[in-house]
Amino acid sequence: DQQVKQNSPSLSVQEGRISILNCDYTNSMFDYFLWYKKYPAEGPTFLISISSIKDKNEDGRFTVFLNKSAKHLSLHIVPSQPGDSAVYFCAALRETSYDKVIFGPGTSLSVIP
Amino acid sequence: EAGVTQFPSHSVIEKGQTVTLRCDPISGHDNLYWYRRVMGKEIKFLLHFVKESKQDESGMPNNRFLAERTGGTYSTLKVQPAELEDSGVYFCASSRQQGFGNTIYFGEGSWLTVV
């Protein structure tokens, strides 16, 4: 059973607009949540993370929001750029398990010029 | 600094055959991980080495999979005998210290197709 879910397999956004990628999780024991970005024929690369004690973390154009009560997080990209086109994996882990990352199935983002 | 390298990048084998995937982590990285993504689904953790020791192998699907890391340098993942459901992308990753997912570097993956 999937502990991290991304219900949208794909998303298309116009360049300059906001991209919102959503993620839900089932395990309330998760301590950290992460987003990875993956280009074709490459491995995933870390993008941004958030601790379970926070509700928002911002890094440039990327912001992650966490709603613990709803077991939901989202990644906002503003403004979206064509180079952001990639597969985005939501992920989570427990502090006691360090780098044993639990990934979601991914959302393919296409930013249209 | 060279990244995580994996070999082969692509492999097509018949059901019942054996395949060995190799991973060379970033130099100096004691932690090495194997993950796999099957049929476009989520990337799943397989196991974690700290140097040559298996720290966590809870994600290994069954005893057809054998991972080794002799001398604490490169690692191999052998699938014997391969089954159709083993097809997917096998990612290796490494990190210098155990962290919270933000210090892991992934390789490009080894695509395995079992026919």
mmCIF file of N, CA and C in Angstrom, chain A residues 14-100:
data_model
loop_
_atom_site.group_PDB
_atom_site.id
_atom_site.type_symbol
_atom_site.label_atom_id
_atom_site.label_comp_id
_atom_site.label_asym_id
_atom_site.label_seq_id
_atom_site.Cartn_x
_atom_site.Cartn_y
_atom_site.Cartn_z
ATOM 1 N N GLN A 14 1.107 26.935 -18.127
ATOM 2 C CA GLN A 14 1.678 27.940 -19.018
ATOM 3 C C GLN A 14 2.882 28.602 -18.326
ATOM 4 N N GLU A 15 3.902 28.877 -19.128
ATOM 5 C CA GLU A 15 5.072 29.575 -18.609
ATOM 6 C C GLU A 15 4.661 30.872 -17.919
ATOM 7 N N GLY A 16 5.263 31.120 -16.746
ATOM 8 C CA GLY A 16 4.956 32.336 -16.009
ATOM 9 C C GLY A 16 3.852 32.162 -14.970
ATOM 10 N N ARG A 17 3.065 31.098 -15.142
ATOM 11 C CA ARG A 17 1.982 30.868 -14.188
ATOM 12 C C ARG A 17 2.481 30.036 -13.013
ATOM 13 N N ILE A 18 1.596 29.813 -12.059
ATOM 14 C CA ILE A 18 1.945 29.009 -10.894
ATOM 15 C C ILE A 18 1.692 27.527 -11.174
ATOM 16 N N SER A 19 2.629 26.686 -10.754
ATOM 17 C CA SER A 19 2.434 25.241 -10.786
ATOM 18 C C SER A 19 2.200 24.786 -9.356
ATOM 19 N N ILE A 20 1.165 23.985 -9.164
ATOM 20 C CA ILE A 20 0.865 23.447 -7.840
ATOM 21 C C ILE A 20 0.809 21.931 -7.943
ATOM 22 N N LEU A 21 1.736 21.291 -7.265
ATOM 23 C CA LEU A 21 1.780 19.831 -7.252
ATOM 24 C C LEU A 21 1.365 19.360 -5.864
ATOM 25 N N ASN A 22 0.467 18.405 -5.828
ATOM 26 C CA ASN A 22 -0.096 17.948 -4.565
ATOM 27 C C ASN A 22 0.371 16.555 -4.171
ATOM 28 N N CYS A 23 0.321 16.329 -2.879
ATOM 29 C CA CYS A 23 0.804 15.058 -2.330
ATOM 30 C C CYS A 23 0.048 14.770 -1.045
ATOM 31 N N ASP A 24 -0.348 13.535 -0.867
ATOM 32 C CA ASP A 24 -0.988 13.094 0.370
ATOM 33 C C ASP A 24 -0.217 11.922 0.952
ATOM 34 N N TYR A 25 -0.232 11.814 2.260
ATOM 35 C CA TYR A 25 0.472 10.700 2.896
ATOM 36 C C TYR A 25 -0.434 10.057 3.942
ATOM 37 N N THR A 26 -0.109 8.840 4.287
ATOM 38 C CA THR A 26 -0.962 8.112 5.222
ATOM 39 C C THR A 26 -0.306 7.868 6.577
ATOM 40 N N ASN A 27 1.018 7.897 6.619
ATOM 41 C CA ASN A 27 1.742 7.568 7.842
ATOM 42 C C ASN A 27 1.978 8.824 8.677
ATOM 43 N N SER A 28 1.316 8.919 9.811
ATOM 44 C CA SER A 28 1.436 10.106 10.661
ATOM 45 C C SER A 28 2.780 10.171 11.387
ATOM 46 N N MET A 29 3.601 9.131 11.239
ATOM 47 C CA MET A 29 4.901 9.105 11.903
ATOM 48 C C MET A 29 6.001 9.773 11.079
ATOM 49 N N PHE A 30 5.694 10.188 9.874
ATOM 50 C CA PHE A 30 6.708 10.844 9.050
ATOM 51 C C PHE A 30 7.152 12.160 9.697
ATOM 52 N N ASP A 31 8.457 12.403 9.680
ATOM 53 C CA ASP A 31 9.022 13.607 10.287
ATOM 54 C C ASP A 31 9.478 14.641 9.263
ATOM 55 N N TYR A 32 9.838 14.175 8.086
ATOM 56 C CA TYR A 32 10.342 15.069 7.054
ATOM 57 C C TYR A 32 9.658 14.753 5.739
ATOM 58 N N PHE A 33 9.474 15.806 4.977
ATOM 59 C CA PHE A 33 8.861 15.644 3.665
ATOM 60 C C PHE A 33 9.736 16.346 2.643
ATOM 61 N N LEU A 34 9.857 15.717 1.502
ATOM 62 C CA LEU A 34 10.790 16.235 0.505
ATOM 63 C C LEU A 34 10.150 16.214 -0.870
ATOM 64 N N TRP A 35 10.687 17.023 -1.721
ATOM 65 C CA TRP A 35 10.372 16.976 -3.144
ATOM 66 C C TRP A 35 11.661 16.763 -3.914
ATOM 67 N N TYR A 36 11.604 15.816 -4.843
ATOM 68 C CA TYR A 36 12.715 15.555 -5.743
ATOM 69 C C TYR A 36 12.240 15.857 -7.152
ATOM 70 N N LYS A 37 13.192 16.222 -7.975
ATOM 71 C CA LYS A 37 12.926 16.530 -9.367
ATOM 72 C C LYS A 37 13.722 15.549 -10.222
ATOM 73 N N LYS A 38 13.095 15.045 -11.284
ATOM 74 C CA LYS A 38 13.789 14.080 -12.131
ATOM 75 C C LYS A 38 13.596 14.413 -13.599
ATOM 76 N N TYR A 39 14.710 14.593 -14.283
ATOM 77 C CA TYR A 39 14.683 14.746 -15.739
ATOM 78 C C TYR A 39 14.842 13.362 -16.375
ATOM 79 N N PRO A 40 14.383 13.216 -17.626
ATOM 80 C CA PRO A 40 14.538 11.933 -18.321
ATOM 81 C C PRO A 40 15.987 11.463 -18.336
ATOM 82 N N ALA A 41 16.190 10.181 -18.142
ATOM 83 C CA ALA A 41 17.510 9.548 -18.176
ATOM 84 C C ALA A 41 18.443 10.069 -17.092
ATOM 85 N N GLU A 42 17.898 10.682 -16.070
ATOM 86 C CA GLU A 42 18.709 11.107 -14.937
ATOM 87 C C GLU A 42 18.099 10.568 -13.657
ATOM 88 N N GLY A 43 18.893 10.573 -12.601
ATOM 89 C CA GLY A 43 18.355 10.185 -11.311
ATOM 90 C C GLY A 43 17.647 11.351 -10.654
ATOM 91 N N PRO A 44 16.829 11.075 -9.644
ATOM 92 C CA PRO A 44 16.157 12.162 -8.918
ATOM 93 C C PRO A 44 17.175 13.060 -8.219
ATOM 94 N N THR A 45 16.872 14.332 -8.142
ATOM 95 C CA THR A 45 17.715 15.274 -7.391
ATOM 96 C C THR A 45 16.854 15.987 -6.360
ATOM 97 N N PHE A 46 17.422 16.182 -5.192
ATOM 98 C CA PHE A 46 16.705 16.846 -4.116
ATOM 99 C C PHE A 46 16.370 18.281 -4.502
ATOM 100 N N LEU A 47 15.145 18.697 -4.182
ATOM 101 C CA LEU A 47 14.697 20.042 -4.529
ATOM 102 C C LEU A 47 14.474 20.887 -3.282
ATOM 103 N N ILE A 48 13.600 20.423 -2.401
ATOM 104 C CA ILE A 48 13.246 21.193 -1.216
ATOM 105 C C ILE A 48 12.640 20.249 -0.194
ATOM 106 N N SER A 49 12.744 20.599 1.073
ATOM 107 C CA SER A 49 12.185 19.749 2.119
ATOM 108 C C SER A 49 11.497 20.607 3.171
ATOM 109 N N ILE A 50 10.768 19.934 4.028
ATOM 110 C CA ILE A 50 10.108 20.613 5.131
ATOM 111 C C ILE A 50 10.017 19.661 6.306
ATOM 112 N N SER A 51 10.288 20.177 7.471
ATOM 113 C CA SER A 51 10.147 19.394 8.681
ATOM 114 C C SER A 51 8.682 19.378 9.110
ATOM 115 N N SER A 52 8.304 18.337 9.819
ATOM 116 C CA SER A 52 6.909 18.214 10.247
ATOM 117 C C SER A 52 6.506 19.275 11.271
ATOM 118 N N ILE A 53 7.476 19.988 11.810
ATOM 119 C CA ILE A 53 7.135 21.026 12.798
ATOM 120 C C ILE A 53 6.861 22.375 12.137
ATOM 121 N N LYS A 54 7.046 22.420 10.838
ATOM 122 C CA LYS A 54 6.783 23.655 10.103
ATOM 123 C C LYS A 54 5.585 23.474 9.176
ATOM 124 N N ASP A 55 5.067 24.592 8.696
ATOM 125 C CA ASP A 55 3.981 24.498 7.727
ATOM 126 C C ASP A 55 4.331 25.110 6.378
ATOM 127 N N LYS A 56 5.525 25.713 6.305
ATOM 128 C CA LYS A 56 5.924 26.333 5.045
ATOM 129 C C LYS A 56 7.437 26.433 4.980
ATOM 130 N N ASN A 57 7.960 26.162 3.793
ATOM 131 C CA ASN A 57 9.384 26.390 3.553
ATOM 132 C C ASN A 57 9.543 26.915 2.142
ATOM 133 N N GLU A 58 10.341 27.947 2.016
ATOM 134 C CA GLU A 58 10.471 28.643 0.734
ATOM 135 C C GLU A 58 11.930 28.673 0.296
ATOM 136 N N ASP A 59 12.142 28.438 -0.985
ATOM 137 C CA ASP A 59 13.493 28.503 -1.541
ATOM 138 C C ASP A 59 13.376 29.043 -2.967
ATOM 139 N N GLY A 60 13.562 30.332 -3.076
ATOM 140 C CA GLY A 60 13.459 30.948 -4.399
ATOM 141 C C GLY A 60 12.053 30.826 -4.960
ATOM 142 N N ARG A 61 11.958 30.239 -6.145
ATOM 143 C CA ARG A 61 10.643 30.088 -6.789
ATOM 144 C C ARG A 61 9.839 28.916 -6.227
ATOM 145 N N PHE A 62 10.451 28.138 -5.363
ATOM 146 C CA PHE A 62 9.812 26.923 -4.857
ATOM 147 C C PHE A 62 9.375 27.105 -3.401
ATOM 148 N N THR A 63 8.123 26.746 -3.130
ATOM 149 C CA THR A 63 7.593 26.791 -1.773
ATOM 150 C C THR A 63 6.855 25.493 -1.507
ATOM 151 N N VAL A 64 7.132 24.903 -0.367
ATOM 152 C CA VAL A 64 6.402 23.708 0.032
ATOM 153 C C VAL A 64 5.537 24.054 1.239
ATOM 154 N N PHE A 65 4.289 23.630 1.171
ATOM 155 C CA PHE A 65 3.328 23.836 2.254
ATOM 156 C C PHE A 65 2.966 22.480 2.837
ATOM 157 N N LEU A 66 2.860 22.443 4.169
ATOM 158 C CA LEU A 66 2.490 21.199 4.845
ATOM 159 C C LEU A 66 1.270 21.424 5.715
ATOM 160 N N ASN A 67 0.277 20.577 5.547
ATOM 161 C CA ASN A 67 -0.926 20.579 6.379
ATOM 162 C C ASN A 67 -0.984 19.227 7.081
ATOM 163 N N LYS A 68 -0.459 19.193 8.296
ATOM 164 C CA LYS A 68 -0.347 17.922 9.003
ATOM 165 C C LYS A 68 -1.695 17.316 9.329
ATOM 166 N N SER A 69 -2.649 18.144 9.694
ATOM 167 C CA SER A 69 -3.962 17.605 10.071
ATOM 168 C C SER A 69 -4.619 16.914 8.891
ATOM 169 N N ALA A 70 -4.353 17.420 7.700
ATOM 170 C CA ALA A 70 -4.927 16.815 6.497
ATOM 171 C C ALA A 70 -3.993 15.793 5.871
ATOM 172 N N LYS A 71 -2.806 15.654 6.416
ATOM 173 C CA LYS A 71 -1.779 14.780 5.840
ATOM 174 C C LYS A 71 -1.587 15.114 4.366
ATOM 175 N N HIS A 72 -1.339 16.367 4.122
ATOM 176 C CA HIS A 72 -1.257 16.862 2.749
ATOM 177 C C HIS A 72 -0.121 17.877 2.641
ATOM 178 N N LEU A 73 0.607 17.775 1.551
ATOM 179 C CA LEU A 73 1.582 18.817 1.254
ATOM 180 C C LEU A 73 1.517 19.173 -0.224
ATOM 181 N N SER A 74 2.017 20.345 -0.513
ATOM 182 C CA SER A 74 1.997 20.799 -1.890
ATOM 183 C C SER A 74 3.277 21.565 -2.197
ATOM 184 N N LEU A 75 3.629 21.540 -3.460
ATOM 185 C CA LEU A 75 4.786 22.277 -3.962
ATOM 186 C C LEU A 75 4.279 23.329 -4.930
ATOM 187 N N HIS A 76 4.642 24.587 -4.666
ATOM 188 C CA HIS A 76 4.276 25.684 -5.542
ATOM 189 C C HIS A 76 5.519 26.179 -6.265
ATOM 190 N N ILE A 77 5.398 26.338 -7.547
ATOM 191 C CA ILE A 77 6.498 26.878 -8.351
ATOM 192 C C ILE A 77 5.993 28.162 -8.997
ATOM 193 N N VAL A 78 6.616 29.283 -8.629
ATOM 194 C CA VAL A 78 6.167 30.576 -9.145
ATOM 195 C C VAL A 78 7.378 31.465 -9.469
ATOM 196 N N PRO A 79 7.513 31.986 -10.688
ATOM 197 C CA PRO A 79 6.732 31.601 -11.854
ATOM 198 C C PRO A 79 7.300 30.330 -12.479
ATOM 199 N N SER A 80 6.476 29.593 -13.144
ATOM 200 C CA SER A 80 6.929 28.367 -13.790
ATOM 201 C C SER A 80 7.743 28.700 -15.038
ATOM 202 N N GLN A 81 8.777 27.885 -15.267
ATOM 203 C CA GLN A 81 9.654 28.084 -16.423
ATOM 204 C C GLN A 81 9.731 26.776 -17.211
ATOM 205 N N PRO A 82 9.991 26.850 -18.506
ATOM 206 C CA PRO A 82 10.078 25.615 -19.301
ATOM 207 C C PRO A 82 11.086 24.616 -18.745
ATOM 208 N N GLY A 83 12.169 25.105 -18.146
ATOM 209 C CA GLY A 83 13.165 24.224 -17.554
ATOM 210 C C GLY A 83 12.673 23.472 -16.329
ATOM 211 N N ASP A 84 11.514 23.854 -15.831
ATOM 212 C CA ASP A 84 10.926 23.137 -14.694
ATOM 213 C C ASP A 84 10.223 21.859 -15.140
ATOM 214 N N SER A 85 10.073 21.676 -16.434
ATOM 215 C CA SER A 85 9.405 20.474 -16.948
ATOM 216 C C SER A 85 10.212 19.242 -16.550
ATOM 217 N N ALA A 86 9.592 18.390 -15.770
ATOM 218 C CA ALA A 86 10.265 17.215 -15.206
ATOM 219 C C ALA A 86 9.236 16.405 -14.440
ATOM 220 N N VAL A 87 9.658 15.272 -13.910
ATOM 221 C CA VAL A 87 8.807 14.501 -12.999
ATOM 222 C C VAL A 87 9.173 14.906 -11.575
ATOM 223 N N TYR A 88 8.160 15.221 -10.788
ATOM 224 C CA TYR A 88 8.374 15.637 -9.408
ATOM 225 C C TYR A 88 7.868 14.538 -8.474
ATOM 226 N N PHE A 89 8.759 14.092 -7.625
ATOM 227 C CA PHE A 89 8.417 13.057 -6.650
ATOM 228 C C PHE A 89 8.263 13.685 -5.270
ATOM 229 N N CYS A 90 7.135 13.434 -4.676
ATOM 230 C CA CYS A 90 6.931 13.763 -3.273
ATOM 231 C C CYS A 90 7.511 12.604 -2.472
ATOM 232 N N ALA A 91 8.103 12.895 -1.338
ATOM 233 C CA ALA A 91 8.728 11.833 -0.548
ATOM 234 C C ALA A 91 8.652 12.178 0.935
ATOM 235 N N ALA A 92 8.830 11.171 1.753
ATOM 236 C CA ALA A 92 8.759 11.370 3.193
ATOM 237 C C ALA A 92 9.684 10.385 3.884
ATOM 238 N N LEU A 93 10.025 10.703 5.113
ATOM 239 C CA LEU A 93 10.825 9.764 5.893
ATOM 240 C C LEU A 93 10.618 10.015 7.370
ATOM 241 N N ARG A 94 11.012 9.024 8.135
ATOM 242 C CA ARG A 94 10.977 9.132 9.578
ATOM 243 C C ARG A 94 12.377 9.456 10.073
ATOM 244 N N GLU A 95 12.462 10.277 11.053
ATOM 245 C CA GLU A 95 13.759 10.713 11.577
ATOM 246 C C GLU A 95 14.616 9.520 11.979
ATOM 247 N N THR A 96 13.999 8.482 12.500
ATOM 248 C CA THR A 96 14.760 7.322 12.942
ATOM 249 C C THR A 96 15.270 6.491 11.781
ATOM 250 N N SER A 97 14.736 6.721 10.592
ATOM 251 C CA SER A 97 15.148 5.937 9.430
ATOM 252 C C SER A 97 16.048 6.719 8.496
ATOM 253 N N TYR A 98 16.426 7.912 8.898
ATOM 254 C CA TYR A 98 17.334 8.731 8.115
ATOM 255 C C TYR A 98 16.991 8.710 6.632
ATOM 256 N N ASP A 99 17.899 8.190 5.833
ATOM 257 C CA ASP A 99 17.734 8.330 4.391
ATOM 258 C C ASP A 99 16.879 7.243 3.749
ATOM 259 N N LYS A 100 16.108 6.506 4.498
ATOM 260 C CA LYS A 100 15.188 5.536 3.906
ATOM 261 C C LYS A 100 13.980 6.319 3.451
#
